[in-house]
Coordinates of N, CA and C in Angstrom, one line a residue:
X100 N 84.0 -15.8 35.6 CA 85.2 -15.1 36.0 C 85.5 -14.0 35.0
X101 N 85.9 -13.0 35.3 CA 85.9 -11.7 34.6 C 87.7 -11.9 33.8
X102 N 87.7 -11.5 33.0 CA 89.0 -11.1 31.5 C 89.8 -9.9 32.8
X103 N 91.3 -11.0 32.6 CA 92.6 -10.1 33.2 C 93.2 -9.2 32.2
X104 N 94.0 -8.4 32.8 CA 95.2 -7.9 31.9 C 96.2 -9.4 31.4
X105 N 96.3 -10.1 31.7 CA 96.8 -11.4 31.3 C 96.2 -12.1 29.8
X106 N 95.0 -11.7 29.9 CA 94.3 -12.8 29.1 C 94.4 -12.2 27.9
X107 N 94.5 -13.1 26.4 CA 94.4 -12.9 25.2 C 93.0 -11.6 24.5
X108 N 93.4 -10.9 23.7 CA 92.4 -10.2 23.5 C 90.8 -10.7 23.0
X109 N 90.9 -11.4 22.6 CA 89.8 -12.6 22.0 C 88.4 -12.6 23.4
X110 N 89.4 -12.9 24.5 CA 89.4 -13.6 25.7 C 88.3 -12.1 26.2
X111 N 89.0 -10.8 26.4 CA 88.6 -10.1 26.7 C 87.6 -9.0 25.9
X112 N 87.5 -9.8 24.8 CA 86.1 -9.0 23.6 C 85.0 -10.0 24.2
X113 N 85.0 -11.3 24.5 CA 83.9 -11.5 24.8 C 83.5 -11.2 25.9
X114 N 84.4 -11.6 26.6 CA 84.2 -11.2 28.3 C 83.1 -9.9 28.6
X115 N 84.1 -8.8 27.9 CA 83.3 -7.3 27.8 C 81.8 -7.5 27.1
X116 N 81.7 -8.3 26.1 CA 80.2 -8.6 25.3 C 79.5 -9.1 26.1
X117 N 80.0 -9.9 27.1 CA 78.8 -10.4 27.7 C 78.6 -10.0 29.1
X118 N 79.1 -9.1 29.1 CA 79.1 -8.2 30.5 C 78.1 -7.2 29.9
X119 N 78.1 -6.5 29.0 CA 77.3 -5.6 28.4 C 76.4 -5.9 28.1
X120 N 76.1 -7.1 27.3 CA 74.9 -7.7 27.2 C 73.9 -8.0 28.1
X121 N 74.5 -8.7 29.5 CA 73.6 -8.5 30.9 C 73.3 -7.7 31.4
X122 N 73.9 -6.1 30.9 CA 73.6 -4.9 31.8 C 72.6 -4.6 31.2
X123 N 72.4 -4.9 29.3 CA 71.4 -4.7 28.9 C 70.7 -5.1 29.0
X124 N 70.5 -6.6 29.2 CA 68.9 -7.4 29.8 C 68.3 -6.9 30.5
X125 N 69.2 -6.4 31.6 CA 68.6 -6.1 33.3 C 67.8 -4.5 33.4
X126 N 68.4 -3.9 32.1 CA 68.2 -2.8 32.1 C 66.8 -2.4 31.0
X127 N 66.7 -3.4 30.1 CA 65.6 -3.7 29.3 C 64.6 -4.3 30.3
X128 N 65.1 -5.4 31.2 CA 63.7 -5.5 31.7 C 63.1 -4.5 32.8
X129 N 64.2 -3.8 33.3 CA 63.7 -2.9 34.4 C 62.9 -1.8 33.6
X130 N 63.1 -1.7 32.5 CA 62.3 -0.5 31.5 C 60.8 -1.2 31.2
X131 N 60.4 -2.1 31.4 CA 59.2 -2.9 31.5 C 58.8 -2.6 29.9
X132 N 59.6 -3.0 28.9 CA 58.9 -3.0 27.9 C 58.4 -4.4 26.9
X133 N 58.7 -5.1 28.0 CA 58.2 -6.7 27.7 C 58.6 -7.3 26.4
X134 N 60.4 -7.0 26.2 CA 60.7 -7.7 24.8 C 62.0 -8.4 25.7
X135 N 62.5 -9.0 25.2 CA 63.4 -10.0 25.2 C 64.8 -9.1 24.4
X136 N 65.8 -9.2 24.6 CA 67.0 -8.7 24.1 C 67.2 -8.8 22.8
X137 N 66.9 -10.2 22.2 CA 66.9 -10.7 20.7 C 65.7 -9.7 19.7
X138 N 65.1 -9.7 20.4 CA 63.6 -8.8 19.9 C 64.0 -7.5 19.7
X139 N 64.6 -7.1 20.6 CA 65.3 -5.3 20.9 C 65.8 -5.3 19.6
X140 N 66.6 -6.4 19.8 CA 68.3 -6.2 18.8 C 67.4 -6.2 17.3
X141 N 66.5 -7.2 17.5 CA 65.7 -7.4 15.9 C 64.9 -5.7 15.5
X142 N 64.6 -5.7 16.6 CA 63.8 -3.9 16.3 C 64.8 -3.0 15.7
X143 N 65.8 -2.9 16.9 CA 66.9 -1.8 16.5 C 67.4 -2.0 15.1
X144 N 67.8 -3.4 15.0 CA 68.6 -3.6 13.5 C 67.9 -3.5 12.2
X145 N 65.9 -3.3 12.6 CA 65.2 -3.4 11.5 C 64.8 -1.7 11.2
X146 N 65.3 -1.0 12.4 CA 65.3 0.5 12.2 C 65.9 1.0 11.7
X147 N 67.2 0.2 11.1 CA 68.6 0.7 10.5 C 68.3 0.5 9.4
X148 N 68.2 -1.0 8.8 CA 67.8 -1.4 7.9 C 66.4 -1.7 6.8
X149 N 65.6 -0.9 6.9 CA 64.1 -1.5 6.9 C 63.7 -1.7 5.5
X150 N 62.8 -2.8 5.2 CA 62.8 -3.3 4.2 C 63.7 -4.5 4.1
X151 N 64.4 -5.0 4.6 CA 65.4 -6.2 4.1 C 64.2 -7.7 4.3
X152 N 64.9 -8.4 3.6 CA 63.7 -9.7 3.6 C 64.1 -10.6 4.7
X153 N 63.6 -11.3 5.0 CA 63.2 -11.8 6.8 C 64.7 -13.3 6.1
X154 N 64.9 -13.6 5.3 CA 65.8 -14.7 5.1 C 67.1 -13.6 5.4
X155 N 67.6 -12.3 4.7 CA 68.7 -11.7 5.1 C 68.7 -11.4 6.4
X156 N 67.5 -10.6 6.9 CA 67.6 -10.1 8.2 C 68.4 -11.2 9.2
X157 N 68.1 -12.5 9.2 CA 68.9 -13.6 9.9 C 69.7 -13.8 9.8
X158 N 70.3 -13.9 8.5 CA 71.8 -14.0 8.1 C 72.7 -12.6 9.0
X159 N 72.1 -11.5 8.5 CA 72.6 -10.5 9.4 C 72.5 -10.2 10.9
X160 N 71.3 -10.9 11.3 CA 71.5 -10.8 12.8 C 72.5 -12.1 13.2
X161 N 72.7 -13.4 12.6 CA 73.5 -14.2 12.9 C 72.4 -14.9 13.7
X162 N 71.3 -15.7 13.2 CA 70.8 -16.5 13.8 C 69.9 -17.2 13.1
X163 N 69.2 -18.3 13.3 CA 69.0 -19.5 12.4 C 67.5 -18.9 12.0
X164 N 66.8 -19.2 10.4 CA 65.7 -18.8 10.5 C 64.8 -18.7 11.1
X165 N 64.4 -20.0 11.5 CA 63.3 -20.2 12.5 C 63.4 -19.3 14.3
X166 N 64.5 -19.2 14.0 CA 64.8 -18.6 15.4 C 63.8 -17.3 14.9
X167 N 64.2 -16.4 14.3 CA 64.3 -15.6 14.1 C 62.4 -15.3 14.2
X168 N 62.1 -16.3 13.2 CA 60.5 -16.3 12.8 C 60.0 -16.0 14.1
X169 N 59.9 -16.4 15.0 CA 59.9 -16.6 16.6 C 59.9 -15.4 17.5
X170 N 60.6 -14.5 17.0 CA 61.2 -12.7 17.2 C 59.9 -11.8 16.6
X171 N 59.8 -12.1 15.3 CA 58.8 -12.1 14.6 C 57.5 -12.0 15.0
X172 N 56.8 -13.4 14.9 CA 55.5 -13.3 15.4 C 55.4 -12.9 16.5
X173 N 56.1 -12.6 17.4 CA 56.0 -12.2 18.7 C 56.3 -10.4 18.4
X174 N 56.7 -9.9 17.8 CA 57.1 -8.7 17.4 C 55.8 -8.3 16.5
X175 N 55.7 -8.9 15.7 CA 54.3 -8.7 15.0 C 52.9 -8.8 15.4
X176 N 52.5 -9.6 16.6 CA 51.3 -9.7 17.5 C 51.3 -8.7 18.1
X177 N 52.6 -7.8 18.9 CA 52.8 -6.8 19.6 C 52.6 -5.3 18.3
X178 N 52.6 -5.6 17.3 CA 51.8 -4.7 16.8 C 53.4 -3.4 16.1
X179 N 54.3 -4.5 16.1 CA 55.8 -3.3 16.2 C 56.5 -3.6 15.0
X180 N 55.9 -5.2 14.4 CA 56.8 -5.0 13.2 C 55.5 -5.4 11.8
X181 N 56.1 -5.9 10.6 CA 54.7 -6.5 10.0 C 55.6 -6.5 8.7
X182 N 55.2 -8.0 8.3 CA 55.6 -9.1 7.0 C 54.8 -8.7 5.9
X183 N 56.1 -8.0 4.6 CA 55.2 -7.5 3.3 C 55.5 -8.4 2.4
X184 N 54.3 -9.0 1.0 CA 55.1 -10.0 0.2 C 56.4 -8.9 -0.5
X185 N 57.2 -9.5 -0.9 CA 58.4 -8.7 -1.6 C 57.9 -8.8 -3.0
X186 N 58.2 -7.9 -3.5 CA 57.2 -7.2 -5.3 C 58.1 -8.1 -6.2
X187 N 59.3 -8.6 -5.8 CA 60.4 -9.7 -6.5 C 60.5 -10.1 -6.2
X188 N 60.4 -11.4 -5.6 CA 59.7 -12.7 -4.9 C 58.2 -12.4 -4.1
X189 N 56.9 -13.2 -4.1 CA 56.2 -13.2 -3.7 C 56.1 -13.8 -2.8
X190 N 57.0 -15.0 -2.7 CA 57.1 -15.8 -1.5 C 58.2 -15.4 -0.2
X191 N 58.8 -14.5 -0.8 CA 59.8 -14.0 0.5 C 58.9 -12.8 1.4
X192 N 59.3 -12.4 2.5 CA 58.5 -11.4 2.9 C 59.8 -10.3 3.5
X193 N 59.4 -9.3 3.3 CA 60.1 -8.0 3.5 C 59.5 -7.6 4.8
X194 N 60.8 -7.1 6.0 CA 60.4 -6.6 7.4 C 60.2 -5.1 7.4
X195 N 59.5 -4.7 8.0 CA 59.8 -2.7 8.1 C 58.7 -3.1 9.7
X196 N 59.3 -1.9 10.3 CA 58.5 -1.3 11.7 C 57.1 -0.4 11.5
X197 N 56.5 -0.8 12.2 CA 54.8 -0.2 12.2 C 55.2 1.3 13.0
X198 N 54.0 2.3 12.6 CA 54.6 3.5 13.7 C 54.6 3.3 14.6
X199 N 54.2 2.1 15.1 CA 53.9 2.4 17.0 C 55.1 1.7 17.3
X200 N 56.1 1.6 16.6 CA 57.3 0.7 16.8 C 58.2 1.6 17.2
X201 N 58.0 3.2 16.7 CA 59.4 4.1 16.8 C 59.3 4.4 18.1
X202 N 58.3 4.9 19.0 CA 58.8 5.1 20.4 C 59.3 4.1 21.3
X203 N 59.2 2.8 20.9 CA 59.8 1.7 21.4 C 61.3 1.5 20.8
X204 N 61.7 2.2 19.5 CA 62.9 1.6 19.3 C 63.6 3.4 20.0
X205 N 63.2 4.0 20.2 CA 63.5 5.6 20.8 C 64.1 4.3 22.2
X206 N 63.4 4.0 23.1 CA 63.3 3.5 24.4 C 64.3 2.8 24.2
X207 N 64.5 1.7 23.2 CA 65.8 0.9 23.2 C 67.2 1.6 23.2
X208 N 66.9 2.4 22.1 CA 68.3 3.6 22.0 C 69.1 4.1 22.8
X209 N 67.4 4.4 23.9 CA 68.1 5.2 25.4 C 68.5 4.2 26.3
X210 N 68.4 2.9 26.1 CA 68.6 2.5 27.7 C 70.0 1.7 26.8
X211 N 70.2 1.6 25.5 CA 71.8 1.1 25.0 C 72.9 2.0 25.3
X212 N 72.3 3.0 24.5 CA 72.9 4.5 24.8 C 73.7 4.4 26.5
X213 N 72.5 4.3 27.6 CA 72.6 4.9 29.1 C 73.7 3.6 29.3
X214 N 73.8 2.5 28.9 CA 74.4 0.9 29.4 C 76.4 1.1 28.7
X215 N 76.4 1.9 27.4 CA 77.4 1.9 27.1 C 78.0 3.1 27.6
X216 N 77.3 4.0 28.0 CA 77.8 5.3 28.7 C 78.2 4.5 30.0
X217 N 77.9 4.1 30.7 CA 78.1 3.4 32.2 C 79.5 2.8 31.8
X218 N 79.6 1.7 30.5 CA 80.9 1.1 30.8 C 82.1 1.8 30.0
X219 N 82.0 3.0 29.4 CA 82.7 3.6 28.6 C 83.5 5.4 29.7
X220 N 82.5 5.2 30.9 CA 83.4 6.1 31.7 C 84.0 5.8 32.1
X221 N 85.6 7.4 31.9 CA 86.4 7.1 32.5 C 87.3 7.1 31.4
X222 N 87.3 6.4 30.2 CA 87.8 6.1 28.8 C 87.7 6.9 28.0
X223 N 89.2 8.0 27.9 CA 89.6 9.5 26.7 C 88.5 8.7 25.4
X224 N 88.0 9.5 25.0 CA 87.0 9.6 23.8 C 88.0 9.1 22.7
X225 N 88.7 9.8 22.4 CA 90.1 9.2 21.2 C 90.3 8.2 21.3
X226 N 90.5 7.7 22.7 CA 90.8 5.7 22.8 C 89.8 4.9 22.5
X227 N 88.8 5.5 22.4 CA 87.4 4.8 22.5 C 87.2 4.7 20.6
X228 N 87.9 6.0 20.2 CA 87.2 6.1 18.5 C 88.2 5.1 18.1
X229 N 89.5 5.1 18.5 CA 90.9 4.3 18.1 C 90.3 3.0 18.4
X230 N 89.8 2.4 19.5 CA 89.2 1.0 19.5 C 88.2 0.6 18.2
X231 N 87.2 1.8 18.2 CA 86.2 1.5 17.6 C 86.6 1.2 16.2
X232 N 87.9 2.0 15.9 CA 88.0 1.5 14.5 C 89.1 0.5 14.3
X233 N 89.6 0.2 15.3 CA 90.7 -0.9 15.2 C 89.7 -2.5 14.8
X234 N 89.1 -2.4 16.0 CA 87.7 -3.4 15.7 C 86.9 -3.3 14.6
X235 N 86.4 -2.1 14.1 CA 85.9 -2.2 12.6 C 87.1 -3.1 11.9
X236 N 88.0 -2.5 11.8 CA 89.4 -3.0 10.7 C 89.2 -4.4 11.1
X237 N 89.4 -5.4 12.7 CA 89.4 -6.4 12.5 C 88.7 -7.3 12.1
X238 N 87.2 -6.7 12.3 CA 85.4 -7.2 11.4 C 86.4 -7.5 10.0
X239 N 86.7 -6.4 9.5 CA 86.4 -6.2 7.9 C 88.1 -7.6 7.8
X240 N 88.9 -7.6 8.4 CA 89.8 -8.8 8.2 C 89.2 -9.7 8.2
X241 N 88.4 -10.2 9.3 CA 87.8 -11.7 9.4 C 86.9 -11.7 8.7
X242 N 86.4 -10.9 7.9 CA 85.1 -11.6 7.1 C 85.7 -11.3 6.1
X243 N 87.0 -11.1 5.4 CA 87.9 -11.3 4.1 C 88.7 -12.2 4.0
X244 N 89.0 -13.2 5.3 CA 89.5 -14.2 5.4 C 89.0 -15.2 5.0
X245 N 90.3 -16.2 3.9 CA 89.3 -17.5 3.9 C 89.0 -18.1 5.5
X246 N 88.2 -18.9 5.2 CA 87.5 -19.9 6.6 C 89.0 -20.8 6.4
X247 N 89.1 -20.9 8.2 CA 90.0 -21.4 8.0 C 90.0 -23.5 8.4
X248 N 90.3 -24.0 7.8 CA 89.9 -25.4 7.6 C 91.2 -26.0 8.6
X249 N 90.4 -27.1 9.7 CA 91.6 -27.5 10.1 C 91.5 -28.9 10.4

């Protein structure tokens, strides 16, 4: 069931996340580039970031190591990402994207890009930057918040 004008805002951030999320599956797989959304999201975030060690990269995607490892060798058989020893730890391994990775994360860009353009028409640009930073502000509260114990 879809988030009312009634419902708590909480209620209606995820609602919207996971409505967006499925337009992106459907639109990742209609682009026939044979990744999985997690994989996308691992590409894109390792385009941002490149170089980070495969133990952060999880922490920052928010998902369990091994999950992640999984993203990985399947991203690395595909020839798009590849595990370097780290020159300060030997045993950690550092992520970066192979070349043949950029016109695949180009392809991701455009079909995030085309999926948030779809649910963002319609919505004055100013409301949209005013959200974007309201929600930055509220990230940067809840991760300065103690955890709260109950």
């Amino acid at each position: 069931m879809a988030a009312t004008v009634e419902d708590p805002l909480g209620f209606v951030l995820v609602d919207v996340a996971r409505l967006l999320r499925r337009r992106f599956e459907k639109a990742l797989e209609n682009a026939g580039l044979g990744l999985t959304v997690a994989e996308a999201r691992t590409l894109a975030f390792v385009s941002r970031r490149p170089g980070l060690r495969q133990s952060t990269l999880a922490e920052e995607l928010c998902v369990e190591p091994m999950t992640l490892v999984g993203f990985l060798d399947r991203l690395e058989a595909a020839s798009l990402v590849e595990r370097i020893p780290d020159p300060a730890d030997r045993r950690a391994k550092l992520i970066r994207l192979t070349p043949s990775a950029a016109n695949i994360v180009r392809r991701i860009r455009a079909i995030g890009k085309a999926v948030r353009e779809d649910a963002e028409r319609g919505v004055d640009a100013d409301v949209l930057e005013t959200m974007r930073l309201t929600l930055l502000k509220m990230q940067d509260n809840i991760m300065k918040a103690p955890e709260v114990v109950s």
